[in-house]
Structures are given as structure tokens and as C-alpha cells.
Coordinates of C-alpha atoms and ligand atoms in Angstrom, one line a residue:
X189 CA 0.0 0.0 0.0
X190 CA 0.6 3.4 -0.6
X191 CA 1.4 5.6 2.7
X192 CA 2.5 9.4 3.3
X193 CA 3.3 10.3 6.7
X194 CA 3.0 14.3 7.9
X195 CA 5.3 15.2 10.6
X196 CA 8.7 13.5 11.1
X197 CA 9.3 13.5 14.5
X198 CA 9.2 10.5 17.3
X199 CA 6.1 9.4 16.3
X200 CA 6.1 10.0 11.9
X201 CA 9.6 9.0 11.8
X202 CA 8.9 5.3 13.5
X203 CA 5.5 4.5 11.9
X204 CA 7.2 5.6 8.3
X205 CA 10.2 3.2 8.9
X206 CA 7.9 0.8 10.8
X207 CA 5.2 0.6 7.7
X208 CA 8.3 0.4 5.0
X209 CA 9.5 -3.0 7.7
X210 CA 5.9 -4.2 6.6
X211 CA 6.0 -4.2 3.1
X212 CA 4.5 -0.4 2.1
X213 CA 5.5 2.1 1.0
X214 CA 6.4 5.3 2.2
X215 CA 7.1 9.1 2.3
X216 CA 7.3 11.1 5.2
X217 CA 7.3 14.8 4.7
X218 CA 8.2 17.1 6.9
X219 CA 7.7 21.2 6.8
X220 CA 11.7 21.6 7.7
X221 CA 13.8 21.1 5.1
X222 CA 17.2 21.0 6.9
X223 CA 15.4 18.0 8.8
X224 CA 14.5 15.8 5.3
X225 CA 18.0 17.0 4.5
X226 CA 19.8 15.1 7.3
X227 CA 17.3 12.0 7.0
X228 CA 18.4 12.1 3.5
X229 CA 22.0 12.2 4.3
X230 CA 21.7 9.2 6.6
X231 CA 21.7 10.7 9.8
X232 CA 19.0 10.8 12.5
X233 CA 17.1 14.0 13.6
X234 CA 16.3 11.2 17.4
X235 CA 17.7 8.7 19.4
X236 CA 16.0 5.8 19.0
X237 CA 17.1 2.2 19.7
X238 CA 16.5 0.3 16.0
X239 CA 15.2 3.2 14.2
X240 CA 18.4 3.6 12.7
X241 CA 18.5 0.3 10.9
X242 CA 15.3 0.5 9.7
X243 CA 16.1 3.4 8.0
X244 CA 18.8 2.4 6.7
X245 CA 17.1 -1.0 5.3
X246 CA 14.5 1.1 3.2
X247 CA 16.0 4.6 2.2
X248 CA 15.5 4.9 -1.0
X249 CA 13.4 1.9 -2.1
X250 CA 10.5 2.1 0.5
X251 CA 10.7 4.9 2.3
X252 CA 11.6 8.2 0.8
X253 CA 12.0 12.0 2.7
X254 CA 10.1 14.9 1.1
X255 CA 8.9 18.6 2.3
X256 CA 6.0 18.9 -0.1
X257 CA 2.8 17.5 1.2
X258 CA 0.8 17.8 -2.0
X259 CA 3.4 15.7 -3.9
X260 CA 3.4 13.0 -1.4
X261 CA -0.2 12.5 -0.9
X262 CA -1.7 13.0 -4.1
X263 CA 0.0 9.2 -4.6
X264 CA -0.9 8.0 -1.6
X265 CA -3.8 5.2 -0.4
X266 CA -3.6 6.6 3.4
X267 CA -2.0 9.8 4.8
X268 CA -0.9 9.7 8.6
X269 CA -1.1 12.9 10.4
X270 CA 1.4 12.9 13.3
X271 CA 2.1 16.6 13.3
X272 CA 3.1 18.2 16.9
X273 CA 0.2 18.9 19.0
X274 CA 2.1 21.0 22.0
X275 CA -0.1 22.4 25.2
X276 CA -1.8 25.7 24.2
X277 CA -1.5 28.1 27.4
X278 CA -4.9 27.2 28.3
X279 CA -3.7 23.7 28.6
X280 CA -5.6 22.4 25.3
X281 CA -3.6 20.9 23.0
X282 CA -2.8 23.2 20.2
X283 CA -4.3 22.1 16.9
X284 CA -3.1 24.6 14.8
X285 CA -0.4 22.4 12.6
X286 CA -3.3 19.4 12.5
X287 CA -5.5 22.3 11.0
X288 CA -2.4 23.2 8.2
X289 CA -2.5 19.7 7.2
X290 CA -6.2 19.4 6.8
X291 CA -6.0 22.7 4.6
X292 CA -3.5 21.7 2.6
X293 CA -4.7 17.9 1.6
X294 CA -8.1 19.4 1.0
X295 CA -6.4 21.0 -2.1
X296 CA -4.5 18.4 -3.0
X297 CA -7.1 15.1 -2.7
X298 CA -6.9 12.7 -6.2
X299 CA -8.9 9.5 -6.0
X300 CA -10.3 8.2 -2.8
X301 CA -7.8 8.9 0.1
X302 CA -8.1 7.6 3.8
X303 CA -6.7 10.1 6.0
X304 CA -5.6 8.8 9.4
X305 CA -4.8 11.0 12.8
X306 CA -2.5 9.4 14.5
X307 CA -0.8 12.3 16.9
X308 CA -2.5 12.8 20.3
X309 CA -5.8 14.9 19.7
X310 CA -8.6 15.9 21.8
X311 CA -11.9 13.6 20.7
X312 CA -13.5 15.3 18.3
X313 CA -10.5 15.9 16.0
X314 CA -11.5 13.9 13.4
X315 CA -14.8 16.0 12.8
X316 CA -13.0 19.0 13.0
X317 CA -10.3 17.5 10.1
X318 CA -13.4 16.6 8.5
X319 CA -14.6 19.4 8.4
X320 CA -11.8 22.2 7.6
X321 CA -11.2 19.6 4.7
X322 CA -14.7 20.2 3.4
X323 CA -14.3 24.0 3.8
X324 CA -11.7 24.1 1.8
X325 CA -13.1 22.6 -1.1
X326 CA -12.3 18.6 -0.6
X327 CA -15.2 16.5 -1.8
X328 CA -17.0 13.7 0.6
X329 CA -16.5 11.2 -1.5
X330 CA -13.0 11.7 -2.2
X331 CA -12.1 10.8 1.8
X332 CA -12.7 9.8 4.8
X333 CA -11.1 10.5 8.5
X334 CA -9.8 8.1 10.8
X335 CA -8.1 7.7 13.9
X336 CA -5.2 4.8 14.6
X337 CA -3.5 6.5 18.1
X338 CA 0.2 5.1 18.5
X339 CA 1.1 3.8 22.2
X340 CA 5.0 4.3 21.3
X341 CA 7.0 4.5 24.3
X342 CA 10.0 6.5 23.5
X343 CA 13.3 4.5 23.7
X344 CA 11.5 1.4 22.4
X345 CA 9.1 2.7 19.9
X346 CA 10.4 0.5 16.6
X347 CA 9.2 -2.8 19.2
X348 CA 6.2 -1.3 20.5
X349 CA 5.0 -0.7 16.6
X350 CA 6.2 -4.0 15.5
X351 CA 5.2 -6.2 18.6
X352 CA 2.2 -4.1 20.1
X353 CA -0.7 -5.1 22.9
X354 CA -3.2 -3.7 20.6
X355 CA -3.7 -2.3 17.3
X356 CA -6.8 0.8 17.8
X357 CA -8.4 1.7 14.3
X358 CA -11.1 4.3 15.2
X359 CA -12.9 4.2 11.8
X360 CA -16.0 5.7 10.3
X361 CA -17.1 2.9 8.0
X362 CA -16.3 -0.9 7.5
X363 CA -14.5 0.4 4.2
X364 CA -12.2 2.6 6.2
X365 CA -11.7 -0.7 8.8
X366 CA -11.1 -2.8 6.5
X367 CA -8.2 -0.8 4.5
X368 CA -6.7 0.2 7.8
X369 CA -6.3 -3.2 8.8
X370 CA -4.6 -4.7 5.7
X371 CA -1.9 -2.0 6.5
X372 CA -0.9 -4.1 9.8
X373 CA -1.8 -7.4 8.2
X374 CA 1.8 -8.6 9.0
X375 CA 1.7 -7.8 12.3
X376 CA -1.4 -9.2 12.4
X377 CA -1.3 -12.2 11.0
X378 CA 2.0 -13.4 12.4
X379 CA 3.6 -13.1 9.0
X380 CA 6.2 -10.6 9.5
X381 CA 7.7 -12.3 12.6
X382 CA 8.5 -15.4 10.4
X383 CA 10.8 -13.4 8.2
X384 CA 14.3 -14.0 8.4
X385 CA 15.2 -10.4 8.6
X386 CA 12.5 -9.3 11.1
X387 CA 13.3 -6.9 14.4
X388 CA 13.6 -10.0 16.8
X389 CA 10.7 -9.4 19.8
X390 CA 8.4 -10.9 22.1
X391 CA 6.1 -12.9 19.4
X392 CA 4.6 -14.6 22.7
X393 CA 1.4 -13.1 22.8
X394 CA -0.5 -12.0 19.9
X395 CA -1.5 -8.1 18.8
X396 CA -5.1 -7.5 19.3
X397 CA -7.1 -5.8 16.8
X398 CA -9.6 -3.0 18.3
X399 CA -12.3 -1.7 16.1
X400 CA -14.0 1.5 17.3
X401 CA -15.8 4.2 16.4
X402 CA -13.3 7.6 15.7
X403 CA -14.4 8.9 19.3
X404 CA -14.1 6.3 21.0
X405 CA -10.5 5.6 19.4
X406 CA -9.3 9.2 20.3
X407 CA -10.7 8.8 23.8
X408 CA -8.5 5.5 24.3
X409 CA -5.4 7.2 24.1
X410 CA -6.1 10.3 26.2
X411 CA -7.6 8.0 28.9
X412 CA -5.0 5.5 28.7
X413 CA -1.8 7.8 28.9
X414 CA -4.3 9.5 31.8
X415 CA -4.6 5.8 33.7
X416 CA -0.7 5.3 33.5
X417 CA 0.3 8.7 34.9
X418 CA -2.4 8.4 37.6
X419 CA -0.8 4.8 38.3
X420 CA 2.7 6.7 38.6
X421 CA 1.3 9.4 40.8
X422 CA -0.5 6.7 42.8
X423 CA 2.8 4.4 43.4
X424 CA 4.5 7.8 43.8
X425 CA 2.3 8.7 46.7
X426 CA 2.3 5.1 47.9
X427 CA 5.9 5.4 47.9
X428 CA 5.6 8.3 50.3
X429 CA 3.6 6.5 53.0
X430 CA 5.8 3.5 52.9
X431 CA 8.9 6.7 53.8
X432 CA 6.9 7.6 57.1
X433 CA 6.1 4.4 57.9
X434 CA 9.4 2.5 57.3
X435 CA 8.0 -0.2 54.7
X436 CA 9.7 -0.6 51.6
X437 CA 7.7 0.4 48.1
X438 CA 9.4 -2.4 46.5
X439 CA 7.7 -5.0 48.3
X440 CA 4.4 -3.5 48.1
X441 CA 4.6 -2.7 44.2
X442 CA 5.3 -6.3 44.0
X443 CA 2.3 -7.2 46.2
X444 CA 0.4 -5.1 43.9
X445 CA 1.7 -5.8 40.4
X446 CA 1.0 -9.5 41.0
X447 CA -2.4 -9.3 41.1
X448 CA -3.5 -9.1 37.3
X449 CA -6.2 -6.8 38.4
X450 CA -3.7 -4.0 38.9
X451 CA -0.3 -5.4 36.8
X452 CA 3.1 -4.8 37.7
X453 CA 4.1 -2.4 35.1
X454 CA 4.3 1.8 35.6
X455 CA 4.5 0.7 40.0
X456 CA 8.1 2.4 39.7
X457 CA 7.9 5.5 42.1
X458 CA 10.4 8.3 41.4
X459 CA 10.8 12.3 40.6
X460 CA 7.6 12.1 38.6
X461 CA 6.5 11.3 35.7
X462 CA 7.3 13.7 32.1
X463 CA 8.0 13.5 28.7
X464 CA 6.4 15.0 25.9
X465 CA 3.1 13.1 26.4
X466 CA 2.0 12.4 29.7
X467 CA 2.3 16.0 31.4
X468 CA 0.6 17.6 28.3
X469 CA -2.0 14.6 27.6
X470 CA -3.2 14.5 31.2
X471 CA -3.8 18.4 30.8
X472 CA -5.3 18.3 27.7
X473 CA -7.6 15.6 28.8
X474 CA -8.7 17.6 32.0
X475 CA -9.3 20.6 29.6
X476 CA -11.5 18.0 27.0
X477 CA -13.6 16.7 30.4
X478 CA -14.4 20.6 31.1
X479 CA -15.2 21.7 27.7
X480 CA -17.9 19.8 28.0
X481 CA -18.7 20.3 31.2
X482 CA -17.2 17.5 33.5
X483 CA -14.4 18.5 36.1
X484 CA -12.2 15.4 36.0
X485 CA -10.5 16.4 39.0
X486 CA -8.6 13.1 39.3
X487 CA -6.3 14.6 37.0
X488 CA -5.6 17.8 38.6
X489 CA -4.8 15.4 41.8
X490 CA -2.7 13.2 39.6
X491 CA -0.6 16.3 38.2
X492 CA -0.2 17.9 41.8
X493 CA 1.1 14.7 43.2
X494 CA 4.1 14.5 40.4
X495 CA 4.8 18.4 41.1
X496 CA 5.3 17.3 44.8
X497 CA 6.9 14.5 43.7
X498 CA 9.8 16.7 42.7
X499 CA 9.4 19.4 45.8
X500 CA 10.3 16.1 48.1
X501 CA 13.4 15.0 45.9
X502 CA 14.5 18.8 46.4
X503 CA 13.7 18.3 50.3
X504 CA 15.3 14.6 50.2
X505 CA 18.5 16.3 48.8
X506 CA 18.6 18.8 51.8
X507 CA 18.4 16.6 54.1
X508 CA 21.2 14.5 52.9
X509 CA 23.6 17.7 52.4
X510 CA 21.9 19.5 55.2
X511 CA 22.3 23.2 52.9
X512 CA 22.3 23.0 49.1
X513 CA 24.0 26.3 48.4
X514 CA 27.8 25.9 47.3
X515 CA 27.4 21.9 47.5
X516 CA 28.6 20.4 44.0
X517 CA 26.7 17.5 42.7
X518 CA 27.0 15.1 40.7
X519 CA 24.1 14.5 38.4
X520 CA 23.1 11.3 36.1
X521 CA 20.7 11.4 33.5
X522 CA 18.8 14.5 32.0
X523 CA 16.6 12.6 29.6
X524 CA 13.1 12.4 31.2
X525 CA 13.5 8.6 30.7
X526 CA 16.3 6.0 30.2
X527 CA 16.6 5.0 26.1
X528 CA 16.1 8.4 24.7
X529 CA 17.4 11.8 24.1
X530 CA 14.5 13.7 24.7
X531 CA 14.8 16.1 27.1
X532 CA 11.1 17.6 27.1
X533 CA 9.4 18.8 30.5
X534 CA 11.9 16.5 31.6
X535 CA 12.1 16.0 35.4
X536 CA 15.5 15.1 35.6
X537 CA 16.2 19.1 33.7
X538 CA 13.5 20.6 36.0
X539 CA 15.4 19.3 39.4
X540 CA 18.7 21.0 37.8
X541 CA 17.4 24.1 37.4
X542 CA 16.1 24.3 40.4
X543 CA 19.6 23.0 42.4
X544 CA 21.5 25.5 40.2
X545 CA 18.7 28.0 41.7
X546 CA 19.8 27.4 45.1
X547 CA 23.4 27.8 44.5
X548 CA 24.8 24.2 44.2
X549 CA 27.3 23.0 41.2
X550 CA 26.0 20.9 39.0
X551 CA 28.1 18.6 37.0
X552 CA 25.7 16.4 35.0
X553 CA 26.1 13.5 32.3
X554 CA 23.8 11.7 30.5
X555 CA 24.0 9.3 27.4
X556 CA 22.2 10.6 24.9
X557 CA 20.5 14.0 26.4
X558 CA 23.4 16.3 26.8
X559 CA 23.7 18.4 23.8
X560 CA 19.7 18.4 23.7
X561 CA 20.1 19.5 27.6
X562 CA 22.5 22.2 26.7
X563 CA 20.7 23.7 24.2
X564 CA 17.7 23.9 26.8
X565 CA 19.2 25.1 30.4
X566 CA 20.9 28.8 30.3
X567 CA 24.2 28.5 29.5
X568 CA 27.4 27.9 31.7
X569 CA 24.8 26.9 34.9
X570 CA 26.0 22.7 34.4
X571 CA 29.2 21.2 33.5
X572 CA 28.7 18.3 31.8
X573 CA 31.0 15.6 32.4
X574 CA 32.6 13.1 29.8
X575 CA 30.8 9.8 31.9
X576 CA 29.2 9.3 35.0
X577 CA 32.7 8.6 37.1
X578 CA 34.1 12.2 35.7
X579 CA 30.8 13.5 36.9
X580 CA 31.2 12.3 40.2
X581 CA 34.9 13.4 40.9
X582 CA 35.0 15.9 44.4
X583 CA 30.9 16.0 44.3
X584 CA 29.3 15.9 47.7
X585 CA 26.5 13.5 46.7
X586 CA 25.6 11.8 42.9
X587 CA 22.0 12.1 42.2
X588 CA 20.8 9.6 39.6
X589 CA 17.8 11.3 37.9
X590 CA 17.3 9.4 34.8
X591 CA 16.5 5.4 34.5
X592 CA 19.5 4.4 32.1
X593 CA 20.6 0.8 32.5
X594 CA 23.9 1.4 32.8
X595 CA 23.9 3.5 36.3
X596 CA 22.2 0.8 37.3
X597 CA 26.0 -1.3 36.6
X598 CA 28.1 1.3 37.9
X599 CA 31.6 0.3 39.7
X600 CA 30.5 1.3 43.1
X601 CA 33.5 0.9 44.7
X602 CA 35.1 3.6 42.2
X603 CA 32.3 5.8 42.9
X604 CA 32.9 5.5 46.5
X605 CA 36.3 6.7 45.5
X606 CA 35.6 9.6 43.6
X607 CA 33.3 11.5 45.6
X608 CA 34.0 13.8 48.4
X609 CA 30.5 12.9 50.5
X610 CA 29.6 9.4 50.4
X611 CA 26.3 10.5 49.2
X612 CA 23.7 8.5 47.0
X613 CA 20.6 9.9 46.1
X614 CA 18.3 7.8 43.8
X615 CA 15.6 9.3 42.3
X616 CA 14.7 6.4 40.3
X617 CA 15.2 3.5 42.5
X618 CA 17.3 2.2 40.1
X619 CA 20.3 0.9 41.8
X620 CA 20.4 -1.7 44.2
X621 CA 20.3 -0.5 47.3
X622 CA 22.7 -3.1 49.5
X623 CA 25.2 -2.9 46.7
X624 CA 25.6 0.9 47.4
X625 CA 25.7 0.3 51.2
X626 CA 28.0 -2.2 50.8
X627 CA 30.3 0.0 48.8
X628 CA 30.2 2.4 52.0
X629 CA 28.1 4.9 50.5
X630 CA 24.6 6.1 51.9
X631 CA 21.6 5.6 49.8
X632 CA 18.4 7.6 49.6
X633 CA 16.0 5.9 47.3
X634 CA 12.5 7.0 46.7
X635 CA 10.1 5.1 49.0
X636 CA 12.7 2.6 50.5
X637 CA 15.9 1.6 52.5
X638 CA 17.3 5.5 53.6
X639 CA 20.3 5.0 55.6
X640 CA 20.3 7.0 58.5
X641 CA 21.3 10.8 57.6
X642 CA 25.0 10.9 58.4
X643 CA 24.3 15.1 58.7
X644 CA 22.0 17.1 60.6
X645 CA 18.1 17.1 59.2
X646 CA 17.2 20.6 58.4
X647 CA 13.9 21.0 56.4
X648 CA 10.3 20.2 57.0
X649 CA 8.3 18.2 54.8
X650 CA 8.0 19.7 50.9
X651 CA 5.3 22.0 50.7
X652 CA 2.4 20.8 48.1
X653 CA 2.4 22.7 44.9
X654 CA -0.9 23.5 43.1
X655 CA -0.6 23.0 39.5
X656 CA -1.9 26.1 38.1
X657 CA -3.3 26.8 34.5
X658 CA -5.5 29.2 32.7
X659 CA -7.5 26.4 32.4
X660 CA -7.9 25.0 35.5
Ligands
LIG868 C1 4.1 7.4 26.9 C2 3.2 6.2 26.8 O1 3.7 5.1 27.6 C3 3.0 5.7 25.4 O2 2.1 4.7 25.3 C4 2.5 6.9 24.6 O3 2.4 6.6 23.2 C5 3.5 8.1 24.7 O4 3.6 8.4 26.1 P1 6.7 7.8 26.8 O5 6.4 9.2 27.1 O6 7.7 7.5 25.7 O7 5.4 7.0 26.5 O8 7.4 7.2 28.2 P2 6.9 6.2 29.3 O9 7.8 5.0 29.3 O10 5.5 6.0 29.3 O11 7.4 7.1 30.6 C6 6.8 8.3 30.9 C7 7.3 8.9 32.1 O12 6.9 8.2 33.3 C8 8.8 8.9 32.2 O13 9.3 10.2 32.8 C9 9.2 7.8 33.1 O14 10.4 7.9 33.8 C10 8.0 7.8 34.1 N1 7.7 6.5 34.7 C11 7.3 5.5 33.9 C12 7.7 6.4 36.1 O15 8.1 7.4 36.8 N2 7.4 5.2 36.7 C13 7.0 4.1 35.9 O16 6.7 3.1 36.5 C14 7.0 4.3 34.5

């Protein structure tokens, strides 16, 4: 089948190499010509486990790069929109580069053409596409709109497209369904994981086809990416309890997970949840639920606790250090997860800026976010540091902000070494915790095992922080 995919970023750039692994073909256009340029060149705009091969395997026979729209639909069977929809600051998304599409296909529409959201959008979207395509001269029987949300995690987006739970095709007729579906067919039907050459995955269990109407399909994504950041602020909270009380969150997110009710995944408490979709999907949601006249305040609960979240880290770092001002510190990770270099209302950036606020030294290193974390926090606040041992040389305590495997494998002993404070504070509960005693170091994790502060405790617990929006 014929595809064109608007917007190159995470989400255009894996579902155009991802289609190309299945057999289609592709172009992905993007609006920013230096961006086509450099995929065109062979180099990648992301950082994104896989991606890289995939492009490399279909450049230029499948999958091609192009900046003008009109060429690269008029050929194409479906068109994917998965333009950028940022927070507007009311806290809706902003659908203004959604609308720019749907103008500009409604001029360019040959044959019968199924056009396909699949960025994050507010239910509704589709009518409004619809519509603003009819405005602007397209014909009703030249197209229809659907909606196929993506549930790409960044970091392993090729496998989540390639070995998903669920395929969602929000569709307004059985024509529409049926098209939509031959496009995963492989996936599917089992028939691309028998290929010699496939992305090896988890083939286990098999992807579930959902049918739905376009509402309902644009509601499942909000709500779900809703439920998992309320499940993060819930463990996060949890997490706090188990602090005052002296139980261990590990044990209790294991309690939890194994019951198939709840599931173990997304029990990992930390500094809070970001990213370029949760904090702006759970706001956006709010604002859909009081548009039309429903306060989901849930939500506002679930974004106040992953403020706090962050307030207690700050409070968790003075009570280690005792005063923050003039202490250096060593900082790992500034990607708002492990696996990618995204750095977007990342909380690891957000807990920098505010320790370079209070006067500390930051030396920070990170994998794959530093250039993207230099070109976002004022320059000359950090140092960043070649690896995570030169990060940690002379700091008073190393902070470990980001989920990357390998701090998880880090030579403790060596660390120990290198610092001036035997200090460990783990905002991501990713090392293990005995190790680090062992190694002679004191370990603050997030909901567990504190050693006993080896310096006077100065601060009372973090005040709560209202999230606050035009909108809310
Ligand atoms: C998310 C959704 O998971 C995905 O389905 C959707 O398509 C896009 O948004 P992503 O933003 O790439 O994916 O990252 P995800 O792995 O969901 O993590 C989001 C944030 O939650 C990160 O900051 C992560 O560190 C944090 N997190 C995740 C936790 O704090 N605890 C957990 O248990 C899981």
C-alpha cells in the first residue's frame, strides 16, 4: 500500500520506517527542510534504539524524505497525520499544525484517500479534520477521516510498533476498517515475525485488533496515557507512606503488580513522571472533560502529586547535604527517561534548574541527552562531564535522575572513591540498594531503604504545589 506520513518527529519517523519493515511504501514529509535533508543524508534527527537500521534498510526503495505535502499525498492510499500537537497556554492541545494539514490535503485530494490521525488529539479531532477539509473545497467522496492513536513508548518505539498489545483503528465505515487493517496485516497475522530479517521481539502473545468508532479511538489514548500517569502518581504517593512508615515500596509494588487486576508495570515511584506526552495529555484531557462540562479532578490530583513529587526530591537532597548552596553534585541522566534523548518537561532538567537556583554546582552527564540539555538550560549553569565517574569526581552526593541501565551497573567501589560525600541519592530507584551500602556509601531511594542521615536534618516536609493553568 501506498502511505505518506506528515510530521517527522518520534512518532512520523517510526510509523514511516515501521510501515516500510511491513512491506508499504512510504514518504514522510516534513515542513523543515534541513530535517529531510539530514534523513536524506543518513543521519537521524532522534535517538531511538533500532530506528536507525530500519532506515537504513528502506532509504530509498520504501521509504523516501520529502517537504511537499501535496506531492506526497496526491499518490498515496492513506495519509498519517502525526504533526506536533504542544499544550496551548490554556492547557488544550494546540491544533493549529493538525489544522495546516487538513488545509492543505483538501487542495491536494486525487482518488479516494483515507486520512488517518495518529498524533494525540482531543476527541473530536476527526470532525474537526473533516470538516476544515470540506471547507476548503475537498469533496465527501474523495475521503474519509480516521483515527489509529500510537502507544509508542520513547526509547522502544520500533518494538512497541512492531510487537504491540493492541492495534486501535477508530474508523467511520467498514471500508475505512477494513483498509486500515490490511496496513498491519503482517503484524497481524504473524507473518512478518516469520521473516528471516524481522526486528527479533516478544512474538509470545498476539496483537489485538480493536475496532472502534473515531471517538471512542481518540478517547482510548487520552484516557490510557491519563490511567498510567495516575498509576505513577498513585505508586508515587504510595511510595511516600511507605517513607513515614518505614515499609519498603518495593515490596508493596510487588504485592500489587501481582495481582492481574492492577499489573506490575508503571508501579516504579520516582521524581515524577514527564515526557512530551503524559504531562501535556493528562492536561489536555482535563481541559476536553471541562469543555464539555465535566471537572475530572482526578487529573488535577494526579498532576499535583508528580509536582510534589519533585518538591520532596529537592527536600530529600537537603536533608542528605543538610544546605544545598555551594554543594557540587553530581548529576546522572537528564533525559526524562532511560533509552532516549528527549529532554522535554523533563524531570530530571527541571530538578537541575532548580539546584543550580539554590546555589549548588552541577556537574551532569547523561548518554544521549546532553547536547539536547544544553541547548535547553541557560548556558554555563552545568558542567557536563565526559561519563558518570568524571561527573562524580570531588561532588558531595551523585544524584541519579534518569532510569539508564547502565547506572544501574556502575563500579561502586570507584564511585565511592571519587566523591567527596559518600552520598547516593536515587531518584529512580534504580540501583540496588545493598550494593551501594555495601560499597560504604549512603543511599536515599524514593520510597525505601534510607540510611540513617549521616548530617544534621534541616527541612520540614515539601510543601504541596498547586498545578496552576489558565485552564484550571
Ligand atoms: C508514553 C506512553 O507510555 C506511550 O504509550 C505513549 O504513546 C506516549 O507516552 P513515553 O512518554 O515515551 O510513552 O514514556 P513512558 O515510558 O510512558 O514514561 C513516561 C514517564 O513516566 C517517564 O518520565 C518515566 O520515567 C516515568 N515513569 C514510567 C515512572 O516514573 N514510573 C514508571 O513506573 C513508569
Amino acid at each position: 500500500m501506498k502511505i505518506a506520513v506528515i510530521g517527522v518527529g518520534y512518532v512520523g519517523l517510526v510509523s514511516a520506517a515501521c510501515f516500510a519493515e511491513l512491506g508499504h511504501t512510504v514518504v514522510a514529509v516534513d515542513n523543515d527542510p534541513a530535517k529531510v535533508a539530514m534523513l536524506d543524508a543518513g543521519h537521524m534527527p532522534i535517538h531511538e534504539d533500532l530506528l536507525p537500521e530500519l532506515v537504513k534498510r528502506h532509504h530509498g526503495e520504501r521509504l523516501h524524505f520529502s517537504s511537499d505535502i501535496r506531492e506526497a499525498s496526491s499518490d498515496a492510499d492513506v495519509i498519517f497525520i502525526c504533526v506536533g500537537t504542544p499544550p496551548a497556554i490554556n492547557g488544550d492541545a494546540d491544533m493549529s499544525y493538525v489544522e495546516g494539514v487538513a488545509r492543505e490535503l483538501a487542495a491536494s485530494l486525487h482518488g479516494h484517500k483515507v486520512v488517518v490521525e495518529k498524533s494525540t488529539v482531543p476527541v473530536g479531532t476527526a470532525e474537526a479534520v473533516q470538516r476544515t477539509m470540506l471547507l476548503h473545497g475537498a469533496s465527501p467522496n474523495h475521503f474519509s477521516v480516521a483515527s489509529n492513536p500510537e502507544f509508542l513508548r520513547e526509547g522502544t518505539a520500533v518494538s512497541d510498533f512492531l510487537f504491540p498489545d493492541r492495534i486501535l483503528l477508530g474508523v467511520p465505515n467498514d471500508r475505512t476498517g477494513k483498509l486500515l487493517t490490511e496496513l498491519y496485516q503482517p503484524i497481524l497475522d504473524g507473518s512478518y515475525y516469520q521473516r528471516p530479517d524481522a526486528i527479533p521481539g516478544d512474538t509470545t502473545k498476539a496483537a489485538q485488533l480493536i475496532v472502534t468508532s473515531v471517538k471512542s479511538a481518540e478517547l482510548i489514548k487520552h484516557a490510557s496515557n491519563a490511567f498510567l500517569a495516575l498509576k505513577i502518581s498513585f505508586i508515587n504517593s504510595v511510595a511516600n507512606v511507605c517513607e513515614r512508615v518505614g515499609a519498603d515500596v518495593r515490596e508493596v509494588a510487588l504485592g500489587m503488580g501481582t495481582d492481574s487486576r492492577i499489573g506490575p508495570k508503571f508501579l516504579t515511584p520516582g521524581i515524577g513522571y514527564g515526557g512530551s506526552c503524559f504531562p501535556k495529555d493528562v492536561l489536555a484531557f482535563r481541559s476536553v472533560a471541562k469543555q464539555v462540562g465535566y471537572d475530572f479532578t482526578l487529573l488535577t490530583e494526579v498532576m499535583e502529586v508528580n509536582e510534589d513529587q519533585k518538591e520532596r526530591f529537592v527536600a530529600k537532597v537537603r536533608e542528605a547535604l543538610w544546605t544545598i548552596r555551594g554543594k557540587k553534585l553530581a548529576v546522572l541522566g537528564l533525559a526524562f527517561k532511560g533509552g532516549t534523548d528527549d529532554v522535554r518537561d523533563s524531570p530530571a532538567l527541571e530538578l537541575v534548574r532548580r539546584f543550580v537556583e539554590e546555589g549548588a554546582q552541577v556537574t551532569a552527564y547523561d548518554p544521549a541527552a546532553m547536547s539536547r540539555a544544553q541547548a535547553t538550560l541557560p548556558p554555563g549553569s552545568v558542567t557536563y562531564a565526559t561519563d558518570a565517574y568524571a561527573a562524580c569526581l570531588n561532588a558531595d552526593a551523585v544524584l541519579v535522575l534518569t532510569e539508564w541501565p547502565e547506572f544501574a551497573d556502575l563500579d561502586l567501589a570507584r564511585v565511592r572513591k571519587l566523591l567527596k560525600l559518600p552520598i547516593v541519592l536515587d531518584g529512580k530507584n534504580l540501583l540496588d540498594p545493598n550494593k551501594v551500602k555495601a560499597a560504604g556509601l549512603h543511599y536515599y531511594g524514593v520510597g525505601c531503604c534510607a540510611s540513617p542521615s549521616p548530617l544534621p536534618v534541616s527541612s520540614a516536609p515539601a510543601p504541596r504545589v498547586a498545578v496552576e493553568t489558565a485552564a484550571a
